[in-house]
């Protein structure tokens, strides 16, 4: 098992990076917001937490900047009907915080926006994860719909999903309405 890689970023694509470790370039599949974050850092040192996925036709590495993201990825691929590409798409759709709150609330809207995840699989994910983490995540609170709507609003204004998610992650937790979240996110995004 390859649990992490530390090396230099050789190149970055839309959803992958080539990380050179000891003269060997490893292609690591990434969440799009992570790839966007790394795109301007060619030649810099990086450490990513990885999941090595082996199947008959391929051996693939999936990388994450945060261990919590890797853990969520591994939880998702443990659910019947969700493969590594589907799990990566789920993580592309929303931050872990938004996913956890949506699952705790039983809200399928974030999951059904993911390509390849229909209502049936979304309900299965929620059911399995609620059983596993329901008590732990139930206290997260917050309005999942407001976060999801705020991301859509920011995307309609020309920001990428990665930029919108990063801006929302940095907002104060006391903001509840979509309008307030979008206003504050725009202030943040405008100051960068």
C-alpha positions as a printed NumPy array, in Angstrom:
array([[  0.   ,   0.   ,   0.   ],
       [  1.286,   3.459,  -0.902],
       [ -0.047,   5.681,   1.894],
       [  1.63 ,   8.953,   0.906],
       [  4.05 ,  10.51 ,  -1.543],
       [  6.515,  13.324,  -0.99 ],
       [  8.233,  14.77 ,  -4.007],
       [  8.3  ,  17.488,  -6.66 ],
       [  5.363,  18.436,  -8.828],
       [  6.382,  17.768, -12.439],
       [  3.084,  18.654, -14.112],
       [ -0.571,  19.161, -13.31 ],
       [ -3.652,  18.416, -15.393],
       [ -7.319,  19.105, -14.763],
       [ -7.682,  16.178, -12.361],
       [ -4.208,  14.69 , -11.918],
       [ -0.609,  15.554, -11.138],
       [  2.702,  13.893, -11.899],
       [  4.763,  13.807,  -8.717],
       [  8.403,  12.815,  -8.995],
       [  9.719,  10.793,  -6.082],
       [ 13.252,   9.434,  -6.249],
       [ 13.437,   9.812, -10.027],
       [ 10.093,   8.068, -10.644],
       [  7.076,  10.071, -11.817],
       [  3.816,   8.928, -10.242],
       [  0.539,   9.918, -11.876],
       [ -1.847,  10.768,  -9.058],
       [ -5.578,  11.304,  -9.672],
       [ -6.83 ,  14.354,  -7.778],
       [ -9.985,  16.208,  -6.876],
       [-10.302,  19.106,  -9.344],
       [ -9.958,  21.8  ,  -6.66 ],
       [ -6.69 ,  20.18 ,  -5.516],
       [ -5.381,  20.099,  -9.086],
       [ -6.347,  23.766,  -9.472],
       [ -4.522,  24.603,  -6.25 ],
       [ -1.384,  22.787,  -7.424],
       [ -1.411,  24.089, -11.   ],
       [  0.85 ,  27.058, -10.296],
       [  3.273,  25.099,  -8.129],
       [  5.272,  23.143, -10.702],
       [  8.708,  22.228,  -9.333],
       [  7.694,  22.673,  -5.696],
       [  7.826,  19.967,  -3.062],
       [  4.536,  18.447,  -2.005],
       [  3.209,  15.671,   0.163],
       [ -0.078,  13.968,  -0.666],
       [ -1.971,  11.255,   1.163],
       [ -2.702,   8.492,  -1.297],
       [ -4.941,   5.543,  -1.901],
       [ -3.546,   2.812,  -4.144],
       [ -6.339,   1.168,  -6.134],
       [ -5.474,  -2.096,  -7.843],
       [ -7.718,  -3.932, -10.265],
       [ -7.183,  -6.441, -13.046],
       [ -6.654,  -3.872, -15.782],
       [ -5.021,  -0.983, -13.939],
       [ -3.151,   0.257, -10.899],
       [ -4.137,   3.803,  -9.943],
       [ -3.104,   6.288,  -7.287],
       [ -5.542,   8.802,  -5.836],
       [ -4.091,  11.739,  -3.919],
       [ -5.434,  14.149,  -1.307],
       [ -3.931,  17.125,   0.491],
       [ -5.882,  16.343,   3.659],
       [ -6.079,  12.985,   5.387],
       [ -9.794,  13.535,   6.054],
       [-10.405,  13.687,   2.301],
       [ -8.621,  10.398,   1.781],
       [-10.643,   8.837,   4.604],
       [-13.918,  10.011,   3.029],
       [-12.767,   8.656,  -0.341],
       [-12.031,   5.262,   1.225],
       [-15.402,   5.247,   2.982],
       [-17.169,   6.031,  -0.295],
       [-15.428,   3.313,  -2.315],
       [-16.397,   0.852,   0.41 ],
       [-20.042,   1.341,  -0.577],
       [-21.334,  -1.098,  -3.16 ],
       [-21.899,   0.673,  -6.477],
       [-19.388,   3.475,  -5.838],
       [-16.015,   3.079,  -7.515],
       [-12.959,   5.318,  -7.228],
       [-14.002,   7.603, -10.102],
       [-17.472,   8.002,  -8.556],
       [-15.966,   8.72 ,  -5.129],
       [-13.648,  11.32 ,  -6.661],
       [-16.649,  12.898,  -8.416],
       [-18.498,  13.058,  -5.08 ],
       [-15.516,  14.846,  -3.529],
       [-15.428,  17.166,  -6.558],
       [-19.07 ,  18.057,  -5.986],
       [-18.674,  19.314,  -2.426],
       [-16.271,  19.713,   0.448],
       [-16.223,  17.076,   3.161],
       [-18.02 ,  19.442,   5.521],
       [-20.903,  19.931,   3.086],
       [-21.064,  16.194,   2.356],
       [-21.162,  15.311,   6.04 ],
       [-23.895,  17.845,   6.777],
       [-25.91 ,  16.683,   3.771],
       [-25.617,  13.054,   4.793],
       [-26.526,  13.874,   8.407],
       [-29.61 ,  15.741,   7.144],
       [-30.497,  12.971,   4.679],
       [-30.262,  15.453,   1.782],
       [-29.487,  13.724,  -1.539],
       [-29.238,  16.966,  -3.549],
       [-25.435,  17.278,  -3.345],
       [-24.873,  13.653,  -4.317],
       [-27.337,  13.585,  -7.204],
       [-25.499,  16.471,  -8.883],
       [-22.574,  14.097,  -9.383],
       [-22.285,  12.486, -12.791],
       [-23.104,   8.791, -12.511],
       [-24.83 ,   9.037,  -9.128],
       [-28.573,   8.748,  -9.319],
       [-31.156,   9.024,  -6.585],
       [-30.946,   5.324,  -5.771],
       [-27.167,   5.296,  -5.173],
       [-27.348,   8.668,  -3.366],
       [-29.932,   7.222,  -0.983],
       [-27.768,   4.129,  -0.497],
       [-24.725,   6.292,   0.332],
       [-26.736,   8.33 ,   2.814],
       [-28.257,   5.259,   4.423],
       [-24.914,   3.475,   4.842],
       [-23.039,   6.55 ,   6.058],
       [-25.836,   7.684,   8.35 ],
       [-25.781,   4.255,   9.999],
       [-22.019,   4.463,  10.355],
       [-21.567,   8.138,  11.322],
       [-25.067,   9.451,  12.084],
       [-24.45 ,  10.282,  15.743],
       [-21.046,  11.786,  15.024],
       [-22.278,  13.972,  12.129],
       [-25.755,  14.86 ,  13.427],
       [-24.398,  17.746,  15.469],
       [-22.775,  19.406,  12.445],
       [-25.924,  21.38 ,  11.649],
       [-25.985,  24.151,   9.107],
       [-28.052,  24.538,   5.993],
       [-26.674,  22.237,   3.33 ],
       [-29.025,  23.679,   0.707],
       [-27.662,  27.207,   1.313],
       [-24.081,  26.   ,   0.754],
       [-25.033,  24.138,  -2.394],
       [-27.016,  27.1  ,  -3.724],
       [-24.169,  29.492,  -2.881],
       [-21.712,  27.365,  -4.874],
       [-24.096,  27.351,  -7.852],
       [-24.55 ,  31.133,  -7.59 ],
       [-20.792,  31.731,  -7.533],
       [-20.312,  29.389, -10.5  ],
       [-22.973,  31.309, -12.45 ],
       [-20.945,  34.462, -11.775],
       [-17.915,  32.902, -13.466],
       [-15.996,  31.399, -10.564],
       [-14.873,  27.788, -10.702],
       [-16.342,  25.185,  -8.364],
       [-12.94 ,  24.959,  -6.671],
       [-12.835,  28.729,  -6.05 ],
       [-16.417,  28.73 ,  -4.741],
       [-15.828,  25.796,  -2.402],
       [-12.621,  27.301,  -1.05 ],
       [-14.315,  30.654,  -0.423],
       [-17.249,  29.018,   1.382],
       [-14.906,  26.948,   3.517],
       [-13.27 ,  30.141,   4.788],
       [-16.559,  31.878,   5.71 ],
       [-17.668,  32.392,   9.306],
       [-19.903,  29.547,  10.502],
       [-22.678,  31.881,  11.694],
       [-23.75 ,  32.79 ,   8.141],
       [-26.888,  30.839,   7.294],
       [-28.665,  32.29 ,   4.275],
       [-27.501,  31.735,   0.71 ],
       [-27.516,  35.477,   0.097],
       [-25.209,  36.2  ,   3.058],
       [-22.847,  33.416,   2.068],
       [-22.628,  34.639,  -1.535],
       [-22.032,  38.26 ,  -0.444],
       [-19.228,  37.292,   1.932],
       [-17.692,  34.884,  -0.568],
       [-17.694,  37.602,  -3.237],
       [-15.893,  39.959,  -0.853],
       [-13.272,  37.266,  -0.254],
       [-12.89 ,  36.372,  -3.901],
       [-12.719,  40.04 ,  -4.892],
       [ -9.889,  40.742,  -2.463],
       [ -7.604,  38.087,  -3.989]])
